XYZ file of C-alpha atoms in Angstrom:
334
model
C 10.252 24.425 142.309
C 6.618 24.049 143.225
C 5.607 26.636 140.594
C 7.726 24.878 137.976
C 5.981 21.573 138.761
C 2.605 23.301 138.393
C 3.592 24.652 134.948
C 4.917 21.279 133.805
C 1.765 19.600 135.028
C -0.408 22.067 133.174
C 1.601 21.527 130.002
C 1.252 17.769 130.329
C -2.513 18.063 130.642
C -2.670 20.424 127.652
C -0.636 18.086 125.480
C -2.801 15.142 126.497
C -5.978 17.049 125.678
C -4.568 18.184 122.318
C -3.548 14.617 121.448
C -6.960 13.280 122.379
C -8.727 15.948 120.333
C -6.481 15.255 117.336
C -7.142 11.537 117.600
C -10.865 12.190 117.765
C -10.664 14.554 114.791
C -8.622 12.020 112.820
C -11.131 9.296 113.613
C -14.030 11.503 112.529
C -12.204 12.393 109.300
C -11.393 8.793 108.364
C -14.980 7.721 108.948
C -16.237 10.407 106.560
C -13.628 9.873 103.841
C -15.885 7.495 101.965
C -15.853 3.885 100.863
C -12.539 2.472 99.633
C -12.989 1.304 96.040
C -9.488 0.924 94.604
C -5.831 1.821 94.805
C -2.982 3.423 92.881
C 0.665 2.385 92.926
C 2.306 5.512 94.288
C 1.749 8.930 95.793
C 1.056 10.554 99.119
C -2.311 8.758 99.069
C -2.573 5.366 97.350
C -6.087 4.547 98.588
C -8.975 5.545 96.318
C -12.229 6.429 98.084
C -15.493 7.655 96.633
C -16.774 10.803 98.298
C -20.416 10.191 97.375
C -22.586 7.558 95.759
C -20.434 7.508 92.615
C -16.658 7.631 92.162
C -15.700 11.009 90.705
C -12.988 10.390 88.095
C -11.111 12.946 86.031
C -9.387 11.182 83.126
C -6.373 13.034 81.729
C -4.328 10.322 79.982
C -4.827 9.250 76.368
C -7.925 6.951 76.286
C -7.942 6.659 80.100
C -11.512 7.952 80.173
C -12.776 5.541 77.540
C -11.288 2.569 79.373
C -12.839 3.623 82.698
C -16.173 4.097 80.919
C -16.016 0.670 79.297
C -15.363 -0.871 82.735
C -18.464 0.728 84.221
C -17.311 4.054 85.688
C -18.395 7.252 83.939
C -15.703 9.946 84.250
C -16.882 13.404 85.235
C -14.233 14.916 82.943
C -12.148 13.673 80.004
C -9.104 15.283 78.420
C -9.872 15.174 74.682
C -6.549 14.051 73.194
C -8.053 12.772 69.940
C -10.498 15.616 69.403
C -13.653 13.494 69.688
C -15.498 16.579 70.938
C -18.518 17.195 73.118
C -20.878 15.523 70.634
C -19.077 12.220 71.279
C -18.532 13.071 74.972
C -14.742 12.946 74.622
C -14.587 9.272 73.591
C -14.743 7.288 70.357
C -18.156 7.130 68.721
C -18.256 3.394 69.526
C -18.246 4.225 73.264
C -20.407 7.371 73.457
C -23.635 5.507 74.254
C -22.069 4.087 77.421
C -22.572 7.501 79.024
C -26.365 7.158 78.615
C -27.915 10.521 79.536
C -24.901 11.858 81.421
C -22.136 13.962 79.889
C -18.619 14.607 81.169
C -16.769 17.883 81.074
C -14.722 17.615 77.869
C -11.355 19.310 78.380
C -9.897 20.639 75.128
C -6.471 19.352 74.116
C -3.827 21.964 74.902
C -0.858 19.616 74.965
C 0.752 18.249 78.103
C 0.016 21.346 80.207
C -3.009 20.811 82.447
C -5.210 23.464 84.006
C -4.844 22.448 87.644
C -7.360 24.991 88.886
C -10.001 23.539 86.559
C -9.230 20.040 87.808
C -9.435 21.161 91.451
C -12.861 22.706 90.886
C -14.121 19.322 89.672
C -13.279 17.877 93.127
C -12.295 14.417 91.839
C -11.870 11.338 93.992
C -9.349 9.973 91.480
C -7.252 11.290 88.604
C -6.264 8.980 85.752
C -3.034 10.017 84.047
C -1.810 6.634 82.834
C -1.120 6.916 79.116
C 0.569 10.274 79.349
C 3.879 12.074 79.486
C 6.085 11.043 82.399
C 6.665 14.159 84.494
C 7.252 14.013 88.244
C 6.247 17.647 88.688
C 2.880 16.986 87.053
C 2.363 13.901 89.212
C 3.242 15.820 92.375
C 0.851 18.645 91.532
C -2.023 16.333 90.611
C -1.423 14.336 93.799
C -2.231 17.454 95.808
C -5.746 17.222 94.366
C -6.508 13.483 94.508
C -4.870 10.058 94.216
C -3.306 9.659 90.759
C -3.117 6.493 88.662
C -0.043 6.746 86.470
C 2.199 4.692 84.190
C 4.705 2.162 85.550
C 8.131 3.590 86.352
C 10.333 3.818 83.278
C 7.515 3.668 80.736
C 8.158 5.943 77.720
C 5.809 8.882 77.252
C 2.378 7.763 75.984
C 3.694 4.217 75.412
C 1.867 2.186 78.037
C 0.533 -0.926 76.315
C -3.248 -1.294 76.310
C -3.298 -4.300 78.640
C -1.214 -2.582 81.318
C -3.239 0.603 80.968
C -6.491 -1.311 81.402
C -5.146 -3.188 84.420
C -3.935 -0.021 86.172
C -7.243 1.759 85.579
C -9.221 -1.302 86.707
C -7.328 -1.414 90.005
C -7.768 2.319 90.556
C -11.540 2.360 90.005
C -12.252 -0.934 91.741
C -13.031 -2.854 88.566
C -10.205 -5.388 88.512
C -12.276 -8.356 87.370
C -13.964 -6.285 84.667
C -10.548 -5.142 83.440
C -9.287 -8.708 83.312
C -12.355 -9.764 81.326
C -12.017 -6.882 78.854
C -8.369 -7.764 78.241
C -9.210 -11.463 77.862
C -12.027 -10.791 75.386
C -9.943 -8.579 73.122
C -6.887 -10.822 73.413
C -9.078 -13.714 72.332
C -10.218 -11.817 69.259
C -6.615 -11.067 68.246
C -5.562 -14.667 68.880
C -8.476 -15.930 66.789
C -7.421 -13.706 63.901
C -3.850 -15.028 64.112
C -5.031 -18.650 64.212
C -7.373 -18.170 61.266
C -4.653 -16.472 59.193
C -1.374 -18.411 59.424
C -0.185 -16.559 56.312
C 0.243 -13.448 58.473
C 3.060 -15.101 60.435
C 6.501 -13.516 59.967
C 5.419 -11.114 57.220
C 7.241 -7.808 57.671
C 4.924 -4.929 58.481
C 4.821 -1.169 59.003
C 2.038 1.160 60.096
C 3.260 4.441 58.671
C 2.090 8.043 58.522
C 2.929 11.123 56.502
C 3.078 14.380 58.468
C 4.534 17.814 57.739
C 7.436 17.197 55.337
C 8.434 13.821 56.746
C 7.168 10.349 57.533
C 7.218 7.929 60.422
C 5.927 4.596 61.684
C 4.654 3.138 64.930
C 6.661 0.520 66.808
C 6.228 -1.645 69.897
C 4.362 0.110 72.690
C 1.581 1.417 70.459
C -1.507 -0.541 69.421
C -0.869 0.483 65.805
C 2.009 -1.976 65.885
C 1.334 -4.272 68.837
C -1.992 -5.597 67.538
C -0.442 -6.629 64.220
C 2.549 -8.209 65.932
C 0.167 -10.395 67.921
C -1.519 -11.452 64.694
C 1.843 -12.735 63.456
C 3.446 -9.808 61.646
C 6.995 -8.718 62.459
C 8.671 -5.313 62.465
C 10.489 -4.325 59.288
C 14.213 -4.374 60.251
C 15.254 -1.261 58.254
C 12.693 0.751 60.228
C 13.997 -0.452 63.585
C 17.518 0.427 62.454
C 16.458 4.084 62.576
C 16.387 3.852 66.400
C 12.783 4.756 67.261
C 12.001 7.148 70.087
C 9.224 5.920 72.342
C 6.520 4.314 70.222
C 7.367 6.121 66.954
C 10.223 6.081 64.475
C 10.773 9.236 62.445
C 11.579 8.672 58.770
C 13.053 11.383 56.573
C 12.411 11.615 52.836
C 15.838 10.099 52.228
C 14.935 7.114 54.427
C 11.505 6.339 52.987
C 12.670 2.884 51.829
C 12.476 1.911 55.523
C 8.697 1.770 54.987
C 8.868 -0.764 52.140
C 7.785 -3.814 54.139
C 5.946 -6.822 52.737
C 2.668 -5.395 54.081
C 2.003 -1.794 55.073
C -0.696 0.510 56.338
C -0.339 4.172 55.388
C -2.227 7.147 56.801
C -1.637 10.836 57.490
C -1.320 13.093 60.526
C -3.051 16.465 60.082
C -2.867 16.176 56.306
C -5.486 15.415 53.646
C -5.463 11.932 52.162
C -4.602 13.394 48.762
C -1.189 14.409 50.121
C -0.490 10.731 50.713
C -1.984 9.188 47.587
C -0.149 11.687 45.370
C 3.184 11.360 47.206
C 5.837 10.362 44.666
C 8.133 8.752 47.236
C 5.364 6.650 48.748
C 4.159 5.620 45.305
C 7.685 4.538 44.373
C 7.656 1.784 47.004
C 7.005 -1.734 45.751
C 4.610 -2.390 48.649
C 2.384 0.321 47.160
C 2.953 -0.552 43.501
C 2.097 -4.227 44.121
C -1.118 -3.419 45.976
C 0.147 -4.692 49.328
C -0.407 -1.350 51.066
C -3.628 -0.399 52.855
C -4.398 3.309 52.600
C -6.422 4.575 55.553
C -7.907 8.030 55.855
C -6.773 9.672 59.084
C -10.391 9.820 60.290
C -11.331 6.277 59.250
C -12.737 4.195 62.087
C -9.891 1.670 61.859
C -7.209 4.330 62.203
C -9.031 6.248 64.937
C -9.824 3.066 66.861
C -6.235 1.797 66.754
C -4.993 5.224 67.827
C -7.389 5.073 70.796
C -5.939 1.673 71.678
C -8.583 0.478 74.144
C -9.937 -3.067 74.474
C -13.210 -2.013 72.866
C -11.680 0.024 70.034
C -9.042 -2.609 69.208
C -11.737 -5.275 68.868
C -13.610 -3.045 66.410
C -10.464 -2.350 64.382
C -9.469 -6.027 64.175
C -12.865 -6.979 62.757
C -12.509 -4.390 59.998
C -8.815 -4.636 59.135
C -8.351 -8.423 58.921
C -10.081 -8.775 55.514
C -7.840 -5.991 54.152
C -4.747 -7.703 55.511
C -5.795 -10.974 53.899
C -5.898 -9.294 50.506
C -2.509 -7.648 51.018
C -0.778 -10.811 52.231
C -2.134 -12.769 49.263
C -0.098 -10.460 46.990
C 3.209 -10.961 48.803
C 5.642 -12.700 46.410
C 6.254 -16.325 47.291
């Protein structure tokens, strides 16, 4: 019995020492984790800390990097969804100068499959994957690397509205007040356009695109519809009857009349503009024949800026598109 007591006593001491060492180690680790700057809504780690003087952000979601940049944090890497390229540092040309002399790693668009090893080598403090596809496996894998800012639960793929996206990113990078101000400034510009143009109110509207051998139009959840809705336009009912998926409604050739709203914007996706302007079905629509349609080249600044859907890019697009809308609305039959 005496020997048993000696063994138990030794074990007790060993456990105590191990616990004390672990506590000390944990304390040392937490003190060296870095300054807390922000937070994310979910994950194994919801606290965002910067490991050095600057927060190291890898931006994977659509326009996530541009929003972080506009709020004062320069991402170290940006996933180039829109193909802006290294010359523009992975963001719209209107935002490139915000990087000053620094340049991020521009990750080429390869779809929704990320190179996790590449991301790990960047050693980020935070990963932004907000306006992106909803995939729990992707979230879980990214969370092994760093805290991940992601879309609210239940949000359709790539359909996080620009205000929510800006808010989430602002909270994650510790720029909440800057995010609120950016949203307020752009909201004010949209509201001013609506107030100055009461004729926009309740006019039916589509923002449509020709791609491959079909057509489609953007609906609520995408800035290419939301901005116009806030200026007073309303969705064209025949388009909504096609039961959109996410932020886009596919339109077959047989259904092209669903694009014949009172006012329309037409563009292309991966097609030359001539394919649109020479399209017999599009040209048969009264909205086109009456001059109420705005034809935008796919690479025009308005189209690219609305596709980016950031506070800064939306403000730029509104300034340019409002005069065009005024001309189109003036031709709507009374």
